[in-house]
Amino acid sequence: MTWFFCFCFLFCLSGEFCIFIHYLSVLFPQDWNLTWHTENPDFTKCFQNTVLVWVPCIYLWVCFPIYFLYLRRHDRGYIQMSHLNKAKTALGLLLWIICWADLFYSFWERSQNVFRPPVFVISPTVLGITMLLATFLIQFERMKGVQSSGVMLIFWFTALLCATIIFRSKILHALKLGPEVDVFRYVTFYSYFVLVLIQLILSCFPERPPLFSETVNDSNPCPESSASFLSKITFWWITGLMIQGYRRPLEAKDLWSLNKDDTSGEVVQGLAKYWEKEFEALIVKPSQRNSAPSLLKVLYKTFGPYFLMSFLFKACHDLMMFSGPEILKLLINFVNDKDAPNWQGYLYTGLLFACACLQTLILHQYFHICFVTGMRLKTAVIGAVYRKALVITNSARKTSTVGEIVNLMSVDAQRFMDLTTYINMIWSAPLQVILALYLLWQNLGPSVLAGVAVMILLVPVNAVMAMKTKTYQVAHMKSKDNRIKLMNEILNGIKVLKLYAWELAFKEKVLGIRQEELKVLKKSVALSTFAVYVLVDKNNVLDAQKAFVSLALFNILRFPLNILPMVISSMVQASVSLERLRLFLSHEELDPDSIIRGSIKDGKSLFCIAELGVIYFSINFTVPEGSLIAIVGQVGCGKSSLLSALLGEMDKREGYVAVKGSVAYVPQQAWIQNAALKDNIIFGREMKESQYKRVIEACALLPDIEILPSGDRTEIGEKGVNLSGGQKQRVSLARAVYCNTDVYLFDDPLSAVDAHVGKHIFDKVIGPKGILKNKTRILVTHGVSYLPLMDRIIVMTDGKISEMGSYQELLKQDGAFAEFLRTYANADQDVENGGNQERSENSILPSTPGQEREVQCLHPPSGNGRGEWEGNDRRREVKAIVYWEYMKSIGLLISFLSIFLFMCNHIAALASNYWLSLWTDDPVINGTQQHTHVRLGVYGALGMSQGIAVFGYSMAVSIGGIFASRHLHIDLLHNVLRSPMSFFERTPSGNLVNRFSKEIDTIDSVIPQIIKMFMGSLFNVIGACIIILLATPIAAIVIPPLGLVYFFVQRFYVATSRQLKRLESVSRSPVYSHFNETLLGVSVIRAFEEQTRFKLQSDLKVDENQKAYFPSIVANRWLAVRLECVGNCIVLFAALFAVIARHSLSPGLVGLSVSYSLQVTTYLNWLVRMTSELETNIVAVERVQEYSEMEKEAPWCIEQTAPPNSWPHEGQVEFRGYGLRYREDLDLVLKNINVTIKGGEKVGIVGRTGAGKSSLTLGLFRINESAEGEIIIDGVNVAKIGLHDLRFKITIIPQDPVLFSGSLRMNLDPFDKYSDEEIWTSLELAHLKNFVSSLPDKLNHECSEGGENLSVGQRQLVCLARALLRKSKILVLDEATAAVDLETDDLIQSTIRTQFEDCTVLTIAHRLNTIMDYERVIVLDKGEIVECDSPANLLQKKGIFYSMAKDSGLV
């Protein structure tokens, strides 16, 4: 606030000085000779004793009331008295005493009958009271915590400025009069002058921080709050960081803490508060019930008050812009008038320089406010979206995909940020246009109207274009969302894509969407190029006499007109984003009251739930406290949905659900965070060592922890990539057990672990003797062996409870349940025999290193789990090669063509202005100039050629940009898909999504615009320097040194700026990664009621990101202020040399030179902004290119070695001395595997967890390449053929059933190879035909992201249907039936036996009963084959297989 007064005052001082002088000449013609028409100017005594004394007083009294109120409302704490403060106060009192000494002296004179004019009484009185006021303000500011005051600094500066004029006058006077001076008044004045000078110097220093301020406790506070006023307006306070960044690469620890007002905690809360109020207002007013809440109003309330300051700065700056041309007019008149005294020229030069400097300071305060508001806006949007994502209902989740939500946080939040810097142009541009036209009218008269007419005609054209652009923009964002959503799914399911060799099909899908996106982009480019062409070709309606003032005004006019289309398109984009954000924030939220937490009423607790019409429940049941309940039933009957209902995740239609106490939930598919293993288990609770150890032991995690590189501190990659399925499930279980809640909901957690481990967990954790024996437990299970131990069993069919009771009761009823059990009689062994229990406890996983499956591939993601190559942000320069790569992507022809057209345009512009200066110097004969038509003709032709060149280069750059972004996106996609599996395991998907959303968006829409502006600014600066040198060759002395200063400042800045940008980029990925992770585990977070902790984590990550962004925007301002000062020096010297050489220069050349120099500042400012923008944004190209240098897997197809189409004809698989390791520096996971599997043979592969079972399949599919030995299939060495040739011919039903969003048909057959009949047949064999037939869209049924709208069992059956379709000679089942109930498992096994009768089948089994009828079983242990024979023979040998069968209750 204080700054605003200060700048307004300075603005009045400088800009209106000329008008002030003009009025003086009218009012006091006789004094004018003394002041103006003389070689030695001076003011009259009267003027000195009134105006010059009163100006500072008036300023302080005008500011006082507003400033006083402002300080009362913004109390920053109390500052203790310091020596500085005491000195200022003492000086203030001394000044007051001096003024009053003058006053009493006047009274004394009167008593001596010396009568002076009344002003000798009035002025000292006014000045004395003002000094008292100043002293009061010094103390009041201290009490309100103001460390440095702009209001006071400007007061002392003004007082000193006015006193300096009087000081000079008094000295001249004394020299003239000698001894006749008034000694007393002279002494008091000189004392006054010295004291004011000292006060001004003291005001430049800041006070100590207030007591109890936050900066005191902060280890690295932002220096802005404690900087002095001068330091703030020149951004000097960031210099320390700039020097640091120049000397060595900056690191995250060098960054300052955020100011309190900029932190997520403050900003997001403000937005949330107003958004809730807006909603409540709609509910209260019935008339507005149907209207939507206005997000714009909410944003205005949250950020408006701070942002309004920028309006005031902008208005001041716009008015000051016109002081340049006005002073230029005076300067040209001065050059024309040979009799004018020299000092007037120097005065104009000084004024021109002062105005330019003041303009610079005001403009950058304006920009600073805009950028800080933009930063806060982005923080608020991300925080609001994150908070909303935690409470949104499942039905609403389906309308907003992960891709869309990530885009809201990245692209849309960025759009808002971009808009804040330009939004003021909406009123500022018309204001500038009106002022310029007014001054042009004064200059040129009615001939301006021709130009105005063109502009007015353009307004409707622009409006139409804006509307068109908006529709394109909406379409563009839609395509972008779809593309990001699909990319997200590809990255989540990359393993499945590789196993099925589906990369090409999905690559085509992504490129299809991308094609749509670029089509829309092309249309909007064509529009904007047309707009530029229409705007540039302004007809040149200039009368030569006042050409250069008009030219300066036209130059001012050009900027708002050029920027308006950009602002309009930016507003259009932001309005699209605003609507998207409003829709998302208005989504339905989960009703926290749908579940009653507390004591349950007597009788039954009833609930009726419906989920989107897919499953309707109508269910009544009560679970007694502390009991163990099992829920059984077939795939898709609603078991998991029942648990969701208990968690409040479903839409409750009627009835009542009550849960007493806290809840823990173990989902069917474990959700693992990208954090240390220990943090995953503790999950935000306090650490209790003894409890933690008990939990780990009970969940059979001890052996796994011993294997991990850093024990339980090992960083788990995203989605738990470096853990096997069973380990993930056990970690998920341990998390629930550790939380020690009252109610436990288990969604089939035992399906993913081996039988003996499952038994151990049941005994130690879930069962009647486990840790949780006194808790209420609800277990969804397919394991028959656990059922006799249950207190009650609930049998479900089609969303209803068909039977309910204890195990014995249900057997007696002899219903569906008893029938179900008889089928599995062999599994129903006496589980309770004690020896068996003992046995299983001891025989859990022998803890030997080098066994656990994917643990070996623990690329402990770069030691800290944040895989992104962090080394990159240290690199100093953006290499020239990156620009060259970008030019090659555009096409060299288009690149050089656009550079050529740029040059043509600027040469034409320079020529036309030079021609104009020659024209103005044409002699006037009889009131007219000769050759006017020739002059006008040439000038017009040059103008036309400029228009054509602009149209050409706009078109070339835009089209080139589209070529480049298409080319770079295809490369990026191809390189990512060709990367090996290990790459995805160590690179967080947030980083990859970031590449595909943020970086590609930058390449699409930002870089081409920046290139255009960069080239324009560069040629403008060069052109301006050439003109100044032509007009005043003496400037050659000054321009090169200034150029050097400019260059050094720029390099100095770029060193720091680039690192800040990289730090910002690196800290941006965790924001998205954390968000992605939260979306995947949102039901777990809600079940454990951990929302608050996750919100805090997200806020922390956003703040980390903004900590790098804030210094980068301030650094931008720092640079701009310094460079504009260099530009202002060019103005100063151009004017100065013109004044010095005025007798040898023509007015035309002076006008040309100074009008160009006035623009240099703007051009320099833009050039620097664009250079740094180009450097920082071209990083996007570099980051996209990075992936082309990464390791790749083997080629997909090798024509020379491609096997015949009929291969494999038998399906014989032979491993010869095969060994496998996950990384060069790790031990072998499989060693010395020698086995031959005949064609058509059914082989089971078993082993304890981590024996290397899954590694064998990874080797067979060449997900990991062999370290030694080879695999031969039907005489072909698989290492010699292309990956797709191999993977198309083998089929796998993977452990995690992954589906992609799209139709069911696409999920079964992405290449469209098979007919509908074949697909229906495969569905029938996979026991899905009835389910799919019952769907409204049948095969075109839309699967949601990750197949969320099918149960896990159904997804597993879809994977079976895929295998049946491909019908290859070799089938691998990787624990494929773990997630289905026993009945479905039985169906699957019989299908495999009949349909794959003549195929080779390799089954990795958890449930041994599935492979008991196989021809052979291979038993692995520690990566070696220890037993290999038929199941019957192995049981007789009583080896490892026998002990496993015994644990499973099969013998």
Tab-separated table of C-alpha atoms in Angstrom, residues 497-791:
chain	number	residue	atom	x	y	z
A	497	LEU	CA	1.550	-54.706	-22.625
A	498	LYS	CA	5.039	-56.132	-22.895
A	499	LEU	CA	3.959	-59.706	-22.074
A	500	TYR	CA	1.201	-59.585	-24.697
A	501	ALA	CA	3.345	-57.613	-27.186
A	502	TRP	CA	0.558	-55.023	-27.448
A	503	GLU	CA	2.802	-51.953	-27.522
A	504	LEU	CA	2.062	-51.191	-31.171
A	505	ALA	CA	-1.721	-51.328	-30.779
A	506	PHE	CA	-1.605	-48.871	-27.889
A	507	LYS	CA	0.946	-46.686	-29.627
A	508	GLU	CA	-1.543	-46.349	-32.498
A	509	LYS	CA	-4.324	-45.466	-30.032
A	510	VAL	CA	-2.267	-42.689	-28.433
A	511	LEU	CA	-1.172	-41.338	-31.816
A	512	GLY	CA	-4.799	-41.371	-32.987
A	513	ILE	CA	-5.809	-39.112	-30.105
A	514	ARG	CA	-2.692	-36.990	-30.654
A	515	GLN	CA	-3.654	-36.558	-34.310
A	516	GLU	CA	-7.022	-35.124	-33.230
A	517	GLU	CA	-5.252	-32.812	-30.778
A	518	LEU	CA	-2.896	-31.459	-33.456
A	519	LYS	CA	-5.753	-31.009	-35.932
A	520	VAL	CA	-7.450	-28.666	-33.489
A	521	LEU	CA	-4.139	-26.921	-32.818
A	522	LYS	CA	-3.658	-26.337	-36.553
A	523	LYS	CA	-7.069	-24.683	-36.861
A	524	SER	CA	-6.369	-22.303	-33.994
A	525	VAL	CA	-2.916	-21.497	-35.435
A	526	ALA	CA	-4.454	-20.545	-38.788
A	527	LEU	CA	-6.873	-18.260	-36.948
A	528	SER	CA	-4.247	-16.514	-34.863
A	529	THR	CA	-1.949	-16.001	-37.851
A	530	PHE	CA	-4.773	-14.344	-39.744
A	531	ALA	CA	-5.414	-12.114	-36.718
A	532	VAL	CA	-1.746	-11.038	-36.600
A	533	TYR	CA	-1.776	-10.178	-40.304
A	534	VAL	CA	-4.875	-8.035	-40.005
A	535	LEU	CA	-3.502	-6.194	-36.982
A	536	VAL	CA	-0.007	-5.431	-38.245
A	537	ASP	CA	-0.860	-3.785	-41.501
A	538	LYS	CA	-1.810	-0.405	-40.026
A	539	ASN	CA	-2.025	2.179	-42.723
A	540	ASN	CA	0.397	4.945	-42.331
A	541	VAL	CA	-1.537	8.134	-41.847
A	542	LEU	CA	1.301	10.455	-40.883
A	543	ASP	CA	1.826	14.087	-41.482
A	544	ALA	CA	5.596	14.481	-41.800
A	545	GLN	CA	6.083	17.588	-39.657
A	546	LYS	CA	5.274	15.869	-36.350
A	547	ALA	CA	6.194	12.448	-37.589
A	548	PHE	CA	8.377	11.332	-34.718
A	549	VAL	CA	6.168	12.219	-31.809
A	550	SER	CA	3.432	10.408	-33.688
A	551	LEU	CA	5.776	7.528	-34.425
A	552	ALA	CA	6.589	7.240	-30.713
A	553	LEU	CA	2.857	7.251	-29.986
A	554	PHE	CA	2.197	4.674	-32.707
A	555	ASN	CA	4.876	2.488	-31.183
A	556	ILE	CA	3.050	2.726	-27.852
A	557	LEU	CA	-0.170	1.938	-29.691
A	558	ARG	CA	1.286	-1.108	-31.399
A	559	PHE	CA	1.972	-2.955	-28.143
A	560	PRO	CA	-1.596	-3.031	-26.725
A	561	LEU	CA	-2.968	-3.932	-30.143
A	562	ASN	CA	-0.514	-6.778	-30.607
A	563	ILE	CA	-1.018	-8.114	-27.123
A	564	LEU	CA	-4.824	-7.925	-27.129
A	565	PRO	CA	-5.351	-11.055	-29.276
A	566	MET	CA	-2.919	-12.889	-27.010
A	567	VAL	CA	-4.775	-11.716	-23.913
A	568	ILE	CA	-8.107	-12.675	-25.436
A	569	SER	CA	-6.879	-16.163	-26.307
A	570	SER	CA	-5.343	-16.469	-22.836
A	571	MET	CA	-8.695	-15.469	-21.322
A	572	VAL	CA	-10.503	-17.955	-23.533
A	573	GLN	CA	-8.172	-20.722	-22.380
A	574	ALA	CA	-8.586	-19.708	-18.756
A	575	SER	CA	-12.384	-19.592	-19.054
A	576	VAL	CA	-12.360	-23.151	-20.418
A	577	SER	CA	-10.129	-24.174	-17.510
A	578	LEU	CA	-12.336	-22.303	-15.037
A	579	GLU	CA	-15.381	-24.218	-16.196
A	580	ARG	CA	-13.564	-27.571	-16.010
A	581	LEU	CA	-12.385	-26.768	-12.510
A	582	ARG	CA	-15.821	-25.596	-11.404
A	583	LEU	CA	-17.395	-28.822	-12.654
A	584	PHE	CA	-14.840	-30.923	-10.821
A	585	LEU	CA	-15.184	-28.980	-7.556
A	586	SER	CA	-18.985	-29.249	-7.783
A	587	HIS	CA	-18.954	-33.075	-8.037
A	588	GLU	CA	-20.930	-35.051	-5.511
A	589	GLU	CA	-19.082	-35.891	-2.318
A	590	LEU	CA	-19.298	-39.004	-0.185
A	591	ASP	CA	-21.794	-38.571	2.605
A	592	PRO	CA	-19.839	-38.876	5.867
A	593	ASP	CA	-23.119	-39.694	7.636
A	594	SER	CA	-24.000	-42.671	5.426
A	595	ILE	CA	-22.360	-44.800	8.111
A	596	ILE	CA	-23.157	-44.310	11.737
A	597	ARG	CA	-19.959	-44.550	13.751
A	598	GLY	CA	-20.887	-45.497	17.272
A	599	SER	CA	-23.013	-47.911	19.232
A	600	ILE	CA	-25.405	-50.051	17.225
A	601	LYS	CA	-29.116	-50.197	17.972
A	602	ASP	CA	-30.519	-53.450	19.213
A	603	GLY	CA	-31.679	-55.888	16.633
A	604	LYS	CA	-30.479	-56.077	13.086
A	605	SER	CA	-28.492	-53.468	11.318
A	606	LEU	CA	-29.976	-53.211	7.920
A	607	PHE	CA	-28.491	-51.824	4.814
A	608	CYS	CA	-29.579	-51.386	1.276
A	609	ILE	CA	-27.011	-50.083	-1.087
A	610	ALA	CA	-26.828	-49.605	-4.811
A	611	GLU	CA	-23.778	-49.053	-6.937
A	612	LEU	CA	-24.565	-47.407	-10.278
A	613	GLY	CA	-27.184	-49.891	-11.224
A	614	VAL	CA	-24.633	-52.683	-11.613
A	615	ILE	CA	-25.253	-54.373	-8.297
A	616	TYR	CA	-28.284	-53.903	-6.118
A	617	PHE	CA	-27.994	-55.213	-2.606
A	618	SER	CA	-30.767	-55.724	-0.255
A	619	ILE	CA	-29.096	-57.031	2.824
A	620	ASN	CA	-29.739	-57.393	6.534
A	621	PHE	CA	-27.135	-58.639	8.966
A	622	THR	CA	-25.448	-57.836	12.250
A	623	VAL	CA	-21.914	-58.727	13.241
A	624	PRO	CA	-21.405	-59.204	17.002
A	625	GLU	CA	-18.414	-57.443	18.535
A	626	GLY	CA	-15.191	-59.468	18.521
A	627	SER	CA	-16.418	-62.171	16.139
A	628	LEU	CA	-14.806	-63.627	13.018
A	629	ILE	CA	-17.049	-63.659	9.959
A	630	ALA	CA	-16.325	-65.140	6.525
A	631	ILE	CA	-18.033	-63.974	3.343
A	632	VAL	CA	-17.975	-66.519	0.517
A	633	GLY	CA	-19.558	-66.651	-2.902
A	634	GLN	CA	-18.784	-66.816	-6.587
A	635	VAL	CA	-16.911	-64.232	-8.645
A	636	GLY	CA	-18.905	-61.018	-9.063
A	637	CYS	CA	-21.561	-61.775	-6.462
A	638	GLY	CA	-20.789	-58.609	-4.511
A	639	LYS	CA	-18.393	-59.643	-1.720
A	640	SER	CA	-15.982	-56.725	-2.206
A	641	SER	CA	-18.921	-54.355	-2.726
A	642	LEU	CA	-20.273	-55.395	0.658
A	643	LEU	CA	-17.007	-54.294	2.290
A	644	SER	CA	-17.107	-51.048	0.283
A	645	ALA	CA	-20.568	-50.450	1.673
A	646	LEU	CA	-19.291	-50.906	5.214
A	647	LEU	CA	-16.618	-48.313	4.422
A	648	GLY	CA	-19.194	-45.871	3.078
A	649	GLU	CA	-17.770	-46.062	-0.449
A	650	MET	CA	-21.106	-46.956	-2.068
A	651	ASP	CA	-24.179	-44.824	-2.691
A	652	LYS	CA	-26.639	-45.689	0.041
A	653	ARG	CA	-30.197	-45.604	-1.286
A	654	GLU	CA	-32.033	-46.543	1.909
A	655	GLY	CA	-31.604	-48.283	5.196
A	656	TYR	CA	-28.954	-47.894	7.788
A	657	VAL	CA	-25.329	-48.960	8.299
A	658	ALA	CA	-23.586	-48.706	11.640
A	659	VAL	CA	-20.004	-49.540	12.532
A	660	LYS	CA	-18.805	-49.273	16.100
A	661	GLY	CA	-15.239	-48.045	16.558
A	662	SER	CA	-12.357	-47.467	14.174
A	663	VAL	CA	-11.891	-49.470	10.966
A	664	ALA	CA	-8.889	-50.976	9.166
A	665	TYR	CA	-9.190	-52.259	5.608
A	666	VAL	CA	-7.041	-54.598	3.539
A	667	PRO	CA	-8.031	-54.306	-0.154
A	668	GLN	CA	-7.925	-57.196	-2.578
A	669	GLN	CA	-5.198	-55.504	-4.581
A	670	ALA	CA	-2.617	-54.172	-2.160
A	671	TRP	CA	-1.954	-50.436	-2.310
A	672	ILE	CA	1.668	-49.600	-1.540
A	673	GLN	CA	3.082	-46.102	-1.188
A	674	ASN	CA	6.316	-44.869	-2.721
A	675	ALA	CA	8.001	-44.696	0.694
A	676	ALA	CA	10.145	-46.800	2.986
A	677	LEU	CA	8.741	-50.225	3.876
A	678	LYS	CA	8.548	-49.171	7.528
A	679	ASP	CA	6.534	-46.035	6.662
A	680	ASN	CA	4.140	-48.179	4.632
A	681	ILE	CA	3.414	-50.293	7.704
A	682	ILE	CA	3.344	-47.556	10.357
A	683	PHE	CA	1.169	-45.403	8.045
A	684	GLY	CA	1.435	-42.187	10.019
A	685	ARG	CA	0.861	-43.682	13.483
A	686	GLU	CA	3.446	-43.298	16.201
A	687	MET	CA	6.253	-45.839	16.237
A	688	LYS	CA	6.022	-48.525	18.937
A	689	GLU	CA	8.984	-50.854	18.554
A	690	SER	CA	7.550	-53.922	20.363
A	691	GLN	CA	4.202	-53.762	18.552
A	692	TYR	CA	5.972	-53.214	15.213
A	693	LYS	CA	8.123	-56.321	15.712
A	694	ARG	CA	5.102	-58.439	16.664
A	695	VAL	CA	3.227	-57.315	13.574
A	696	ILE	CA	6.145	-57.998	11.209
A	697	GLU	CA	6.627	-61.448	12.649
A	698	ALA	CA	2.946	-62.318	12.505
A	699	CYS	CA	2.679	-61.162	8.871
A	700	ALA	CA	5.698	-63.314	7.880
A	701	LEU	CA	7.698	-60.261	6.779
A	702	LEU	CA	10.915	-60.867	8.729
A	703	PRO	CA	12.641	-63.029	6.071
A	704	ASP	CA	11.702	-60.498	3.371
A	705	ILE	CA	13.102	-57.594	5.368
A	706	GLU	CA	16.393	-59.433	5.823
A	707	ILE	CA	16.740	-59.774	2.060
A	708	LEU	CA	15.988	-56.115	1.251
A	709	PRO	CA	19.096	-53.950	0.660
A	710	SER	CA	18.385	-51.505	3.497
A	711	GLY	CA	16.093	-53.653	5.624
A	712	ASP	CA	12.783	-52.004	6.482
A	713	ARG	CA	14.191	-48.626	5.441
A	714	THR	CA	14.318	-49.758	1.810
A	715	GLU	CA	12.463	-47.358	-0.427
A	716	ILE	CA	9.575	-49.146	-2.132
A	717	GLY	CA	9.065	-47.959	-5.715
A	718	GLU	CA	5.766	-46.709	-7.042
A	719	LYS	CA	2.877	-49.188	-6.685
A	720	GLY	CA	5.351	-51.478	-4.933
A	721	VAL	CA	7.184	-52.409	-8.154
A	722	ASN	CA	10.100	-53.913	-6.283
A	723	LEU	CA	7.976	-56.289	-4.211
A	724	SER	CA	6.314	-59.500	-5.354
A	725	GLY	CA	2.519	-59.791	-5.225
A	726	GLY	CA	2.611	-61.794	-1.994
A	727	GLN	CA	4.956	-59.336	-0.294
A	728	LYS	CA	2.741	-56.407	-1.238
A	729	GLN	CA	-0.279	-58.155	0.235
A	730	ARG	CA	1.591	-58.930	3.474
A	731	VAL	CA	2.756	-55.303	3.807
A	732	SER	CA	-0.829	-54.179	3.272
A	733	LEU	CA	-1.965	-56.604	5.954
A	734	ALA	CA	0.781	-55.500	8.366
A	735	ARG	CA	-0.354	-51.888	7.927
A	736	ALA	CA	-3.869	-52.801	9.032
A	737	VAL	CA	-2.715	-54.896	11.976
A	738	TYR	CA	-0.286	-52.229	13.205
A	739	CYS	CA	-3.034	-49.595	13.266
A	740	ASN	CA	-4.765	-51.556	16.022
A	741	THR	CA	-8.384	-50.626	15.253
A	742	ASP	CA	-11.689	-52.130	16.463
A	743	VAL	CA	-13.050	-53.515	13.195
A	744	TYR	CA	-11.050	-55.259	10.462
A	745	LEU	CA	-12.268	-55.730	6.892
A	746	PHE	CA	-10.157	-58.191	4.873
A	747	ASP	CA	-10.867	-58.429	1.146
A	748	ASP	CA	-9.328	-61.791	0.310
A	749	PRO	CA	-5.767	-60.944	1.383
A	750	LEU	CA	-4.683	-64.590	1.473
A	751	SER	CA	-5.184	-65.287	-2.237
A	752	ALA	CA	-1.889	-63.694	-3.297
A	753	VAL	CA	0.340	-65.629	-0.884
A	754	ASP	CA	1.538	-69.226	-0.903
A	755	ALA	CA	-0.619	-71.763	0.924
A	756	HIS	CA	1.759	-72.258	3.850
A	757	VAL	CA	2.295	-68.513	4.256
A	758	GLY	CA	-1.474	-68.010	4.087
A	759	LYS	CA	-1.923	-70.573	6.827
A	760	HIS	CA	0.743	-68.913	8.972
A	761	ILE	CA	-0.952	-65.527	8.569
A	762	PHE	CA	-4.368	-66.969	9.343
A	763	ASP	CA	-3.097	-68.650	12.504
A	764	LYS	CA	-0.996	-65.748	13.704
A	765	VAL	CA	-3.178	-62.815	12.671
A	766	ILE	CA	-6.753	-63.401	11.569
A	767	GLY	CA	-7.748	-66.705	13.169
A	768	PRO	CA	-9.174	-67.454	16.619
A	769	LYS	CA	-5.653	-67.567	18.138
A	770	GLY	CA	-4.140	-64.682	16.161
A	771	ILE	CA	-3.132	-61.191	17.296
A	772	LEU	CA	-6.599	-59.907	16.389
A	773	LYS	CA	-8.587	-62.531	18.282
A	774	ASN	CA	-10.521	-59.947	20.319
A	775	LYS	CA	-11.363	-57.713	17.352
A	776	THR	CA	-14.307	-57.786	14.968
A	777	ARG	CA	-13.048	-59.339	11.696
A	778	ILE	CA	-14.856	-59.730	8.391
A	779	LEU	CA	-12.926	-61.851	5.901
A	780	VAL	CA	-13.834	-62.298	2.245
A	781	THR	CA	-12.206	-65.567	1.244
A	782	HIS	CA	-12.108	-68.432	-1.221
A	783	GLY	CA	-9.996	-70.625	1.058
A	784	VAL	CA	-12.234	-73.522	2.170
A	785	SER	CA	-9.788	-74.756	4.776
A	786	TYR	CA	-10.343	-71.676	6.978
A	787	LEU	CA	-14.131	-71.935	7.108
A	788	PRO	CA	-14.498	-74.382	10.037
A	789	LEU	CA	-12.739	-71.861	12.294
A	790	MET	CA	-15.233	-69.054	11.588
A	791	ASP	CA	-17.839	-67.868	14.087
